[in-house]
């Protein structure tokens, strides 16, 4: 018998970086995600196979089921990360895998790995479901981060997310922007390591209380906004604040200064997706710039 788990990908629309310090953030679960399927056997081993969106294997590892020691793998760095996740899951639930005589595990992404929609967070959430443990604690014990991506993995609607006393507070957002047809996600043709982005943010000398308060207000206003012109202004204000904090130019000033609309970075600045508020000419504009992956808001949001 095959057992299966699934988790949604994520995009952080507001509050990036400062969400770590308690800022209110707006995030959406995506229509893209990751499956985890497994079946038991009597091999005394755990065979792990990771597939990309095309069904091609990008990682494979073989482990002793008793102690998760590696027998062989296609990538030792990835193997060590996987071992750590599984060992941490066993610590949180000592019954996890305890009676298992052998396993074949297969994960499959709905999206390209370099899109940055949450290949790690969807894996963490799937393993947490399987092990029957708290996914936020498993994340904290492995990759770290704010945890908004874990909450997205479980949700069917956009969310407002905030850390209070290091505990995640999640509120569903049921309304979709009335101007959603003017919003697009554009892939920048390169992946950004969010942990590196967080480290760079932490190095800045900042007034975190002011930033948290300002970005929280911007988040509330963005979610409540029902006017595209006002929404563009809010996007720009958000970008200008973080540009000053990070000491780097906004993505619009750097790459899209001639765009007739607003462009906002999402998540770690400098890679993955951006959000563009424009018009019917938006797709053509970005395509001409060499950005072929332009996804309308409604086609990305779950």
PDB file of C-alpha atoms in Angstrom:
ATOM      1  CA  UNK A   1       0.000   0.000   0.000  1.00  0.00           C
ATOM      2  CA  UNK A   2       1.263   3.470  -0.928  1.00  0.00           C
ATOM      3  CA  UNK A   3       0.797   6.340   1.528  1.00  0.00           C
ATOM      4  CA  UNK A   4       0.884   9.947   0.309  1.00  0.00           C
ATOM      5  CA  UNK A   5       1.267  13.481   1.665  1.00  0.00           C
ATOM      6  CA  UNK A   6       1.148  16.824  -0.117  1.00  0.00           C
ATOM      7  CA  UNK A   7       2.154  20.382   0.816  1.00  0.00           C
ATOM      8  CA  UNK A   8       1.640  23.700  -0.982  1.00  0.00           C
ATOM      9  CA  UNK A   9       4.417  26.019  -2.078  1.00  0.00           C
ATOM     10  CA  UNK A  10       4.534  29.644  -0.957  1.00  0.00           C
ATOM     11  CA  UNK A  11       5.236  33.245  -1.871  1.00  0.00           C
ATOM     12  CA  UNK A  12       5.752  36.056   0.647  1.00  0.00           C
ATOM     13  CA  UNK A  13       4.053  39.193  -0.658  1.00  0.00           C
ATOM     14  CA  UNK A  14       4.975  41.560   2.163  1.00  0.00           C
ATOM     15  CA  UNK A  15       6.986  41.749   5.366  1.00  0.00           C
ATOM     16  CA  UNK A  16      10.074  39.961   4.045  1.00  0.00           C
ATOM     17  CA  UNK A  17      13.045  39.914   6.421  1.00  0.00           C
ATOM     18  CA  UNK A  18      11.191  41.809   9.170  1.00  0.00           C
ATOM     19  CA  UNK A  19       8.766  38.890   9.598  1.00  0.00           C
ATOM     20  CA  UNK A  20      11.643  37.312  11.547  1.00  0.00           C
ATOM     21  CA  UNK A  21      11.394  40.155  14.064  1.00  0.00           C
ATOM     22  CA  UNK A  22       7.614  40.033  14.441  1.00  0.00           C
ATOM     23  CA  UNK A  23       6.349  42.069  11.492  1.00  0.00           C
ATOM     24  CA  UNK A  24       2.958  41.180  10.091  1.00  0.00           C
ATOM     25  CA  UNK A  25       3.400  39.477   6.710  1.00  0.00           C
ATOM     26  CA  UNK A  26       1.088  38.576   3.841  1.00  0.00           C
ATOM     27  CA  UNK A  27       1.739  35.258   2.118  1.00  0.00           C
ATOM     28  CA  UNK A  28      -0.008  32.970  -0.345  1.00  0.00           C
ATOM     29  CA  UNK A  29       0.038  29.196  -0.772  1.00  0.00           C
ATOM     30  CA  UNK A  30       0.614  28.354  -4.426  1.00  0.00           C
ATOM     31  CA  UNK A  31      -1.001  25.911  -6.824  1.00  0.00           C
ATOM     32  CA  UNK A  32       2.430  24.321  -7.044  1.00  0.00           C
ATOM     33  CA  UNK A  33       3.735  22.069  -4.275  1.00  0.00           C
ATOM     34  CA  UNK A  34       5.393  18.758  -3.451  1.00  0.00           C
ATOM     35  CA  UNK A  35       4.238  15.167  -2.917  1.00  0.00           C
ATOM     36  CA  UNK A  36       5.762  12.575  -0.641  1.00  0.00           C
ATOM     37  CA  UNK A  37       4.817   8.951  -1.240  1.00  0.00           C
ATOM     38  CA  UNK A  38       6.143   5.843   0.495  1.00  0.00           C
ATOM     39  CA  UNK A  39       5.614   2.111   0.601  1.00  0.00           C
ATOM     40  CA  UNK A  40       6.976  -0.422   3.057  1.00  0.00           C
ATOM     41  CA  UNK A  41       9.001  -3.561   2.356  1.00  0.00           C
ATOM     42  CA  UNK A  42      11.352  -5.931   4.185  1.00  0.00           C
ATOM     43  CA  UNK A  43      14.638  -4.669   2.748  1.00  0.00           C
ATOM     44  CA  UNK A  44      16.021  -3.301   6.056  1.00  0.00           C
ATOM     45  CA  UNK A  45      16.886  -0.206   4.033  1.00  0.00           C
ATOM     46  CA  UNK A  46      15.345   3.148   3.201  1.00  0.00           C
ATOM     47  CA  UNK A  47      15.553   4.034  -0.478  1.00  0.00           C
ATOM     48  CA  UNK A  48      14.907   7.752  -1.061  1.00  0.00           C
ATOM     49  CA  UNK A  49      14.266   9.149  -4.517  1.00  0.00           C
ATOM     50  CA  UNK A  50      13.534  12.822  -5.268  1.00  0.00           C
ATOM     51  CA  UNK A  51      11.906  13.739  -8.591  1.00  0.00           C
ATOM     52  CA  UNK A  52      11.617  17.131 -10.263  1.00  0.00           C
ATOM     53  CA  UNK A  53       8.561  18.513 -12.054  1.00  0.00           C
ATOM     54  CA  UNK A  54       9.480  16.515 -15.177  1.00  0.00           C
ATOM     55  CA  UNK A  55       9.623  13.250 -13.257  1.00  0.00           C
ATOM     56  CA  UNK A  56      13.413  13.080 -13.494  1.00  0.00           C
ATOM     57  CA  UNK A  57      15.461  11.954 -10.482  1.00  0.00           C
ATOM     58  CA  UNK A  58      17.589  14.775  -9.024  1.00  0.00           C
ATOM     59  CA  UNK A  59      18.600  12.964  -5.839  1.00  0.00           C
ATOM     60  CA  UNK A  60      18.764   9.354  -4.690  1.00  0.00           C
ATOM     61  CA  UNK A  61      20.016   7.904  -1.427  1.00  0.00           C
ATOM     62  CA  UNK A  62      20.083   4.516   0.270  1.00  0.00           C
ATOM     63  CA  UNK A  63      20.186   4.231   4.089  1.00  0.00           C
ATOM     64  CA  UNK A  64      20.067   1.598   6.803  1.00  0.00           C
ATOM     65  CA  UNK A  65      16.519   1.819   8.158  1.00  0.00           C
ATOM     66  CA  UNK A  66      17.648   1.129  11.745  1.00  0.00           C
ATOM     67  CA  UNK A  67      19.929   4.136  12.192  1.00  0.00           C
ATOM     68  CA  UNK A  68      19.627   6.070   8.889  1.00  0.00           C
ATOM     69  CA  UNK A  69      23.335   5.693   8.156  1.00  0.00           C
ATOM     70  CA  UNK A  70      24.078   6.300   4.493  1.00  0.00           C
ATOM     71  CA  UNK A  71      24.899   3.331   2.271  1.00  0.00           C
ATOM     72  CA  UNK A  72      25.129   5.370  -0.923  1.00  0.00           C
ATOM     73  CA  UNK A  73      23.862   8.656  -2.359  1.00  0.00           C
ATOM     74  CA  UNK A  74      24.056  10.773  -5.494  1.00  0.00           C
ATOM     75  CA  UNK A  75      24.947  13.903  -3.480  1.00  0.00           C
ATOM     76  CA  UNK A  76      26.485  13.766  -0.017  1.00  0.00           C
ATOM     77  CA  UNK A  77      25.587  17.337   0.951  1.00  0.00           C
ATOM     78  CA  UNK A  78      21.899  16.771   0.170  1.00  0.00           C
ATOM     79  CA  UNK A  79      22.114  13.391   1.878  1.00  0.00           C
ATOM     80  CA  UNK A  80      23.374  14.949   5.115  1.00  0.00           C
ATOM     81  CA  UNK A  81      20.523  17.467   5.111  1.00  0.00           C
ATOM     82  CA  UNK A  82      17.960  14.693   4.565  1.00  0.00           C
ATOM     83  CA  UNK A  83      19.503  12.524   7.286  1.00  0.00           C
ATOM     84  CA  UNK A  84      19.344  15.421   9.736  1.00  0.00           C
ATOM     85  CA  UNK A  85      15.665  16.095   8.976  1.00  0.00           C
ATOM     86  CA  UNK A  86      14.745  12.435   9.465  1.00  0.00           C
ATOM     87  CA  UNK A  87      16.817  12.116  12.650  1.00  0.00           C
ATOM     88  CA  UNK A  88      15.257  15.290  14.069  1.00  0.00           C
ATOM     89  CA  UNK A  89      11.810  13.884  13.235  1.00  0.00           C
ATOM     90  CA  UNK A  90      12.704  10.680  15.108  1.00  0.00           C
ATOM     91  CA  UNK A  91      13.758  12.739  18.130  1.00  0.00           C
ATOM     92  CA  UNK A  92      10.404  14.524  18.133  1.00  0.00           C
ATOM     93  CA  UNK A  93       8.511  11.223  17.787  1.00  0.00           C
ATOM     94  CA  UNK A  94      10.496   8.168  18.881  1.00  0.00           C
ATOM     95  CA  UNK A  95       7.909   5.892  17.274  1.00  0.00           C
ATOM     96  CA  UNK A  96       8.633   7.327  13.802  1.00  0.00           C
ATOM     97  CA  UNK A  97      10.171   4.562  11.656  1.00  0.00           C
ATOM     98  CA  UNK A  98      10.764   2.487  14.821  1.00  0.00           C
ATOM     99  CA  UNK A  99       8.834  -0.596  13.672  1.00  0.00           C
ATOM    100  CA  UNK A 100       9.589  -0.182   9.976  1.00  0.00           C
ATOM    101  CA  UNK A 101      11.467  -3.037   8.240  1.00  0.00           C
ATOM    102  CA  UNK A 102      12.129  -1.175   5.008  1.00  0.00           C
ATOM    103  CA  UNK A 103      10.895   1.738   2.918  1.00  0.00           C
ATOM    104  CA  UNK A 104      10.851   3.198  -0.551  1.00  0.00           C
ATOM    105  CA  UNK A 105      10.193   6.952  -0.416  1.00  0.00           C
ATOM    106  CA  UNK A 106       9.566   9.158  -3.435  1.00  0.00           C
ATOM    107  CA  UNK A 107       9.099  12.918  -3.450  1.00  0.00           C
ATOM    108  CA  UNK A 108       7.932  14.859  -6.495  1.00  0.00           C
ATOM    109  CA  UNK A 109       7.852  18.603  -7.087  1.00  0.00           C
ATOM    110  CA  UNK A 110       5.167  20.383  -9.138  1.00  0.00           C
ATOM    111  CA  UNK A 111       7.577  23.233  -9.917  1.00  0.00           C
ATOM    112  CA  UNK A 112      11.213  23.673 -11.003  1.00  0.00           C
ATOM    113  CA  UNK A 113      13.582  23.518  -8.019  1.00  0.00           C
ATOM    114  CA  UNK A 114      15.101  26.916  -8.837  1.00  0.00           C
ATOM    115  CA  UNK A 115      11.763  28.738  -8.624  1.00  0.00           C
ATOM    116  CA  UNK A 116      12.109  29.144  -4.864  1.00  0.00           C
ATOM    117  CA  UNK A 117       8.504  28.217  -4.076  1.00  0.00           C
ATOM    118  CA  UNK A 118       9.474  26.028  -1.137  1.00  0.00           C
ATOM    119  CA  UNK A 119      11.160  22.753  -2.013  1.00  0.00           C
ATOM    120  CA  UNK A 120      12.531  22.687   1.560  1.00  0.00           C
ATOM    121  CA  UNK A 121       9.407  23.857   3.412  1.00  0.00           C
ATOM    122  CA  UNK A 122       7.120  21.460   1.538  1.00  0.00           C
ATOM    123  CA  UNK A 123       9.526  18.616   2.344  1.00  0.00           C
ATOM    124  CA  UNK A 124       9.604  19.587   6.022  1.00  0.00           C
ATOM    125  CA  UNK A 125       5.819  19.754   6.201  1.00  0.00           C
ATOM    126  CA  UNK A 126       5.382  16.430   4.406  1.00  0.00           C
ATOM    127  CA  UNK A 127       7.826  14.671   6.720  1.00  0.00           C
ATOM    128  CA  UNK A 128       6.148  16.279   9.740  1.00  0.00           C
ATOM    129  CA  UNK A 129       2.749  14.979   8.588  1.00  0.00           C
ATOM    130  CA  UNK A 130       4.238  11.533   8.089  1.00  0.00           C
ATOM    131  CA  UNK A 131       5.986  11.545  11.486  1.00  0.00           C
ATOM    132  CA  UNK A 132       2.951  13.140  13.192  1.00  0.00           C
ATOM    133  CA  UNK A 133       5.001  15.965  14.688  1.00  0.00           C
ATOM    134  CA  UNK A 134       4.879  19.776  14.750  1.00  0.00           C
ATOM    135  CA  UNK A 135       6.230  21.043  11.415  1.00  0.00           C
ATOM    136  CA  UNK A 136       7.243  24.420  12.884  1.00  0.00           C
ATOM    137  CA  UNK A 137       9.432  22.712  15.490  1.00  0.00           C
ATOM    138  CA  UNK A 138      10.965  20.469  12.838  1.00  0.00           C
ATOM    139  CA  UNK A 139      11.750  23.545  10.754  1.00  0.00           C
ATOM    140  CA  UNK A 140      13.310  25.308  13.734  1.00  0.00           C
ATOM    141  CA  UNK A 141      15.479  22.251  14.454  1.00  0.00           C
ATOM    142  CA  UNK A 142      16.684  22.008  10.846  1.00  0.00           C
ATOM    143  CA  UNK A 143      16.595  24.999   8.465  1.00  0.00           C
ATOM    144  CA  UNK A 144      15.276  27.707  10.773  1.00  0.00           C
ATOM    145  CA  UNK A 145      13.397  30.762   9.502  1.00  0.00           C
ATOM    146  CA  UNK A 146      10.147  32.540  10.317  1.00  0.00           C
ATOM    147  CA  UNK A 147       7.918  29.562   9.525  1.00  0.00           C
ATOM    148  CA  UNK A 148       5.479  31.418   7.257  1.00  0.00           C
ATOM    149  CA  UNK A 149       6.301  28.890   4.530  1.00  0.00           C
ATOM    150  CA  UNK A 150       5.264  26.003   6.796  1.00  0.00           C
ATOM    151  CA  UNK A 151       1.941  27.712   7.480  1.00  0.00           C
ATOM    152  CA  UNK A 152       1.396  28.212   3.741  1.00  0.00           C
ATOM    153  CA  UNK A 153       2.095  24.531   3.164  1.00  0.00           C
ATOM    154  CA  UNK A 154      -0.967  23.690   5.268  1.00  0.00           C
ATOM    155  CA  UNK A 155      -3.361  26.450   4.146  1.00  0.00           C
ATOM    156  CA  UNK A 156      -5.887  26.716   1.316  1.00  0.00           C
ATOM    157  CA  UNK A 157      -6.133  30.523   1.364  1.00  0.00           C
ATOM    158  CA  UNK A 158      -3.703  33.457   1.624  1.00  0.00           C
ATOM    159  CA  UNK A 159      -2.659  34.238   5.175  1.00  0.00           C
ATOM    160  CA  UNK A 160      -1.567  37.028   7.476  1.00  0.00           C
ATOM    161  CA  UNK A 161       1.370  35.641   9.432  1.00  0.00           C
ATOM    162  CA  UNK A 162       3.137  36.978  12.505  1.00  0.00           C
ATOM    163  CA  UNK A 163       5.521  35.702  15.164  1.00  0.00           C
ATOM    164  CA  UNK A 164       4.470  36.639  18.685  1.00  0.00           C
ATOM    165  CA  UNK A 165       6.787  35.448  21.452  1.00  0.00           C
ATOM    166  CA  UNK A 166       8.318  33.222  18.755  1.00  0.00           C
ATOM    167  CA  UNK A 167       4.950  31.505  18.239  1.00  0.00           C
ATOM    168  CA  UNK A 168       3.314  31.596  14.781  1.00  0.00           C
ATOM    169  CA  UNK A 169      -0.025  33.410  14.563  1.00  0.00           C
ATOM    170  CA  UNK A 170      -1.972  32.729  11.358  1.00  0.00           C
ATOM    171  CA  UNK A 171      -5.110  34.459  10.088  1.00  0.00           C
ATOM    172  CA  UNK A 172      -6.704  33.364   6.795  1.00  0.00           C
ATOM    173  CA  UNK A 173      -7.260  36.085   4.194  1.00  0.00           C
ATOM    174  CA  UNK A 174     -10.407  35.243   2.272  1.00  0.00           C
ATOM    175  CA  UNK A 175     -10.573  38.167  -0.137  1.00  0.00           C
ATOM    176  CA  UNK A 176      -8.664  38.330  -3.429  1.00  0.00           C
ATOM    177  CA  UNK A 177      -7.567  41.777  -4.641  1.00  0.00           C
ATOM    178  CA  UNK A 178     -10.250  43.246  -6.931  1.00  0.00           C
ATOM    179  CA  UNK A 179      -7.436  44.213  -9.317  1.00  0.00           C
ATOM    180  CA  UNK A 180      -5.823  40.731  -9.303  1.00  0.00           C
ATOM    181  CA  UNK A 181      -5.985  40.590 -13.109  1.00  0.00           C
ATOM    182  CA  UNK A 182      -3.376  43.368 -13.134  1.00  0.00           C
ATOM    183  CA  UNK A 183      -0.932  41.453 -10.910  1.00  0.00           C
ATOM    184  CA  UNK A 184       1.775  39.115 -12.200  1.00  0.00           C
ATOM    185  CA  UNK A 185       4.613  37.039 -10.802  1.00  0.00           C
ATOM    186  CA  UNK A 186       7.838  37.164 -12.824  1.00  0.00           C
ATOM    187  CA  UNK A 187      10.704  34.729 -12.368  1.00  0.00           C
ATOM    188  CA  UNK A 188      14.072  36.487 -12.428  1.00  0.00           C
ATOM    189  CA  UNK A 189      15.923  33.507 -13.956  1.00  0.00           C
ATOM    190  CA  UNK A 190      17.991  32.918 -10.838  1.00  0.00           C
ATOM    191  CA  UNK A 191      17.457  31.391  -7.426  1.00  0.00           C
ATOM    192  CA  UNK A 192      18.285  33.240  -4.217  1.00  0.00           C
ATOM    193  CA  UNK A 193      19.308  31.408  -1.050  1.00  0.00           C
ATOM    194  CA  UNK A 194      16.950  32.789   1.594  1.00  0.00           C
ATOM    195  CA  UNK A 195      19.306  31.844   4.424  1.00  0.00           C
ATOM    196  CA  UNK A 196      22.022  34.006   2.864  1.00  0.00           C
ATOM    197  CA  UNK A 197      19.526  36.853   2.517  1.00  0.00           C
ATOM    198  CA  UNK A 198      18.537  36.543   6.172  1.00  0.00           C
ATOM    199  CA  UNK A 199      22.195  36.588   7.237  1.00  0.00           C
ATOM    200  CA  UNK A 200      22.780  39.787   5.251  1.00  0.00           C
ATOM    201  CA  UNK A 201      19.706  41.392   6.863  1.00  0.00           C
ATOM    202  CA  UNK A 202      20.944  40.446  10.329  1.00  0.00           C
ATOM    203  CA  UNK A 203      24.232  42.245   9.713  1.00  0.00           C
ATOM    204  CA  UNK A 204      22.497  45.593   9.200  1.00  0.00           C
ATOM    205  CA  UNK A 205      22.288  48.091  12.049  1.00  0.00           C
ATOM    206  CA  UNK A 206      18.566  48.757  12.090  1.00  0.00           C
ATOM    207  CA  UNK A 207      15.767  50.118  14.227  1.00  0.00           C
ATOM    208  CA  UNK A 208      13.820  46.871  14.155  1.00  0.00           C
ATOM    209  CA  UNK A 209      10.871  48.232  16.156  1.00  0.00           C
ATOM    210  CA  UNK A 210      10.315  51.010  13.606  1.00  0.00           C
ATOM    211  CA  UNK A 211      10.690  48.644  10.661  1.00  0.00           C
ATOM    212  CA  UNK A 212       8.342  46.055  12.173  1.00  0.00           C
ATOM    213  CA  UNK A 213       5.699  48.687  12.899  1.00  0.00           C
ATOM    214  CA  UNK A 214       5.964  50.331   9.461  1.00  0.00           C
ATOM    215  CA  UNK A 215       5.946  47.093   7.471  1.00  0.00           C
ATOM    216  CA  UNK A 216       3.059  45.725   9.549  1.00  0.00           C
ATOM    217  CA  UNK A 217       1.005  48.796   8.661  1.00  0.00           C
ATOM    218  CA  UNK A 218       1.960  48.464   4.999  1.00  0.00           C
ATOM    219  CA  UNK A 219       0.905  44.806   5.078  1.00  0.00           C
ATOM    220  CA  UNK A 220      -2.497  45.679   6.568  1.00  0.00           C
ATOM    221  CA  UNK A 221      -3.016  48.376   3.960  1.00  0.00           C
ATOM    222  CA  UNK A 222      -1.955  46.118   1.085  1.00  0.00           C
ATOM    223  CA  UNK A 223      -4.404  43.397   2.116  1.00  0.00           C
ATOM    224  CA  UNK A 224      -7.248  45.896   2.582  1.00  0.00           C
ATOM    225  CA  UNK A 225      -6.494  47.851  -0.601  1.00  0.00           C
ATOM    226  CA  UNK A 226      -9.157  47.840  -3.316  1.00  0.00           C
ATOM    227  CA  UNK A 227      -7.518  50.289  -5.703  1.00  0.00           C
ATOM    228  CA  UNK A 228      -4.658  49.405  -8.067  1.00  0.00           C
ATOM    229  CA  UNK A 229      -3.146  52.895  -7.991  1.00  0.00           C
ATOM    230  CA  UNK A 230      -2.980  52.853  -4.192  1.00  0.00           C
ATOM    231  CA  UNK A 231      -1.627  49.308  -4.221  1.00  0.00           C
ATOM    232  CA  UNK A 232       1.251  50.363  -6.485  1.00  0.00           C
ATOM    233  CA  UNK A 233       2.102  53.160  -4.041  1.00  0.00           C
ATOM    234  CA  UNK A 234       2.122  50.687  -1.155  1.00  0.00           C
ATOM    235  CA  UNK A 235       4.399  48.331  -3.102  1.00  0.00           C
ATOM    236  CA  UNK A 236       6.794  51.185  -3.789  1.00  0.00           C
ATOM    237  CA  UNK A 237       6.783  52.347  -0.150  1.00  0.00           C
ATOM    238  CA  UNK A 238       7.565  48.797   0.980  1.00  0.00           C
ATOM    239  CA  UNK A 239      10.458  48.588  -1.497  1.00  0.00           C
ATOM    240  CA  UNK A 240      11.875  51.979  -0.559  1.00  0.00           C
ATOM    241  CA  UNK A 241      11.938  51.122   3.147  1.00  0.00           C
ATOM    242  CA  UNK A 242      13.697  47.791   2.714  1.00  0.00           C
ATOM    243  CA  UNK A 243      16.053  49.233   0.102  1.00  0.00           C
ATOM    244  CA  UNK A 244      17.234  51.727   2.713  1.00  0.00           C
ATOM    245  CA  UNK A 245      17.487  49.028   5.392  1.00  0.00           C
ATOM    246  CA  UNK A 246      19.409  46.552   3.231  1.00  0.00           C
ATOM    247  CA  UNK A 247      21.546  49.170   1.550  1.00  0.00           C
ATOM    248  CA  UNK A 248      20.813  47.836  -1.922  1.00  0.00           C
ATOM    249  CA  UNK A 249      18.759  49.297  -4.769  1.00  0.00           C
ATOM    250  CA  UNK A 250      15.206  48.124  -5.348  1.00  0.00           C
ATOM    251  CA  UNK A 251      14.690  45.645  -8.176  1.00  0.00           C
ATOM    252  CA  UNK A 252      12.636  48.185 -10.134  1.00  0.00           C
ATOM    253  CA  UNK A 253      15.282  50.889 -10.012  1.00  0.00           C
ATOM    254  CA  UNK A 254      17.953  48.362 -10.932  1.00  0.00           C
ATOM    255  CA  UNK A 255      16.266  46.389 -13.739  1.00  0.00           C
ATOM    256  CA  UNK A 256      12.844  47.786 -14.588  1.00  0.00           C
ATOM    257  CA  UNK A 257      13.040  51.569 -14.277  1.00  0.00           C
ATOM    258  CA  UNK A 258      11.102  52.015 -17.531  1.00  0.00           C
ATOM    259  CA  UNK A 259       8.202  49.773 -16.437  1.00  0.00           C
ATOM    260  CA  UNK A 260       4.835  51.540 -16.398  1.00  0.00           C
ATOM    261  CA  UNK A 261       3.746  50.132 -13.053  1.00  0.00           C
ATOM    262  CA  UNK A 262       5.260  48.878  -9.804  1.00  0.00           C
ATOM    263  CA  UNK A 263       7.602  45.956  -9.159  1.00  0.00           C
ATOM    264  CA  UNK A 264       8.227  44.443  -5.725  1.00  0.00           C
ATOM    265  CA  UNK A 265      10.748  41.849  -4.609  1.00  0.00           C
ATOM    266  CA  UNK A 266       9.381  38.777  -2.841  1.00  0.00           C
ATOM    267  CA  UNK A 267      11.260  36.887  -0.144  1.00  0.00           C
ATOM    268  CA  UNK A 268      15.043  37.206  -0.317  1.00  0.00           C
ATOM    269  CA  UNK A 269      15.957  40.125  -2.556  1.00  0.00           C
ATOM    270  CA  UNK A 270      17.839  39.453  -5.772  1.00  0.00           C
ATOM    271  CA  UNK A 271      16.292  36.252  -7.049  1.00  0.00           C
ATOM    272  CA  UNK A 272      13.279  33.991  -7.452  1.00  0.00           C
ATOM    273  CA  UNK A 273      10.022  35.851  -8.180  1.00  0.00           C
ATOM    274  CA  UNK A 274       8.944  39.486  -8.137  1.00  0.00           C
ATOM    275  CA  UNK A 275       5.424  40.865  -8.076  1.00  0.00           C
ATOM    276  CA  UNK A 276       4.455  43.311 -10.830  1.00  0.00           C
ATOM    277  CA  UNK A 277       1.378  45.528 -10.832  1.00  0.00           C
ATOM    278  CA  UNK A 278       0.719  46.653 -14.388  1.00  0.00           C
ATOM    279  CA  UNK A 279      -1.741  46.154 -17.225  1.00  0.00           C
ATOM    280  CA  UNK A 280      -2.350  43.978 -20.298  1.00  0.00           C
ATOM    281  CA  UNK A 281       1.062  44.969 -21.674  1.00  0.00           C
ATOM    282  CA  UNK A 282       2.923  43.577 -18.650  1.00  0.00           C
ATOM    283  CA  UNK A 283       3.624  40.102 -20.054  1.00  0.00           C
ATOM    284  CA  UNK A 284       5.015  41.549 -23.260  1.00  0.00           C
ATOM    285  CA  UNK A 285       7.221  44.004 -21.380  1.00  0.00           C
ATOM    286  CA  UNK A 286       8.914  41.322 -19.285  1.00  0.00           C
ATOM    287  CA  UNK A 287       9.168  38.864 -22.179  1.00  0.00           C
ATOM    288  CA  UNK A 288      11.045  41.488 -24.213  1.00  0.00           C
ATOM    289  CA  UNK A 289      13.395  41.950 -21.261  1.00  0.00           C
ATOM    290  CA  UNK A 290      14.231  38.243 -21.382  1.00  0.00           C
ATOM    291  CA  UNK A 291      11.951  37.039 -18.597  1.00  0.00           C
ATOM    292  CA  UNK A 292       9.857  34.289 -20.136  1.00  0.00           C
ATOM    293  CA  UNK A 293       8.113  33.059 -16.978  1.00  0.00           C
ATOM    294  CA  UNK A 294       5.287  35.493 -16.233  1.00  0.00           C
ATOM    295  CA  UNK A 295       2.435  33.969 -14.198  1.00  0.00           C
ATOM    296  CA  UNK A 296      -0.832  35.822 -13.532  1.00  0.00           C
ATOM    297  CA  UNK A 297      -1.688  36.225  -9.851  1.00  0.00           C
ATOM    298  CA  UNK A 298      -4.768  33.993 -10.038  1.00  0.00           C
ATOM    299  CA  UNK A 299      -2.845  31.199 -11.744  1.00  0.00           C
ATOM    300  CA  UNK A 300      -0.202  31.154  -9.010  1.00  0.00           C
ATOM    301  CA  UNK A 301      -2.402  31.603  -5.938  1.00  0.00           C
ATOM    302  CA  UNK A 302      -4.135  28.481  -4.682  1.00  0.00           C
TER     303      UNK A 302
END
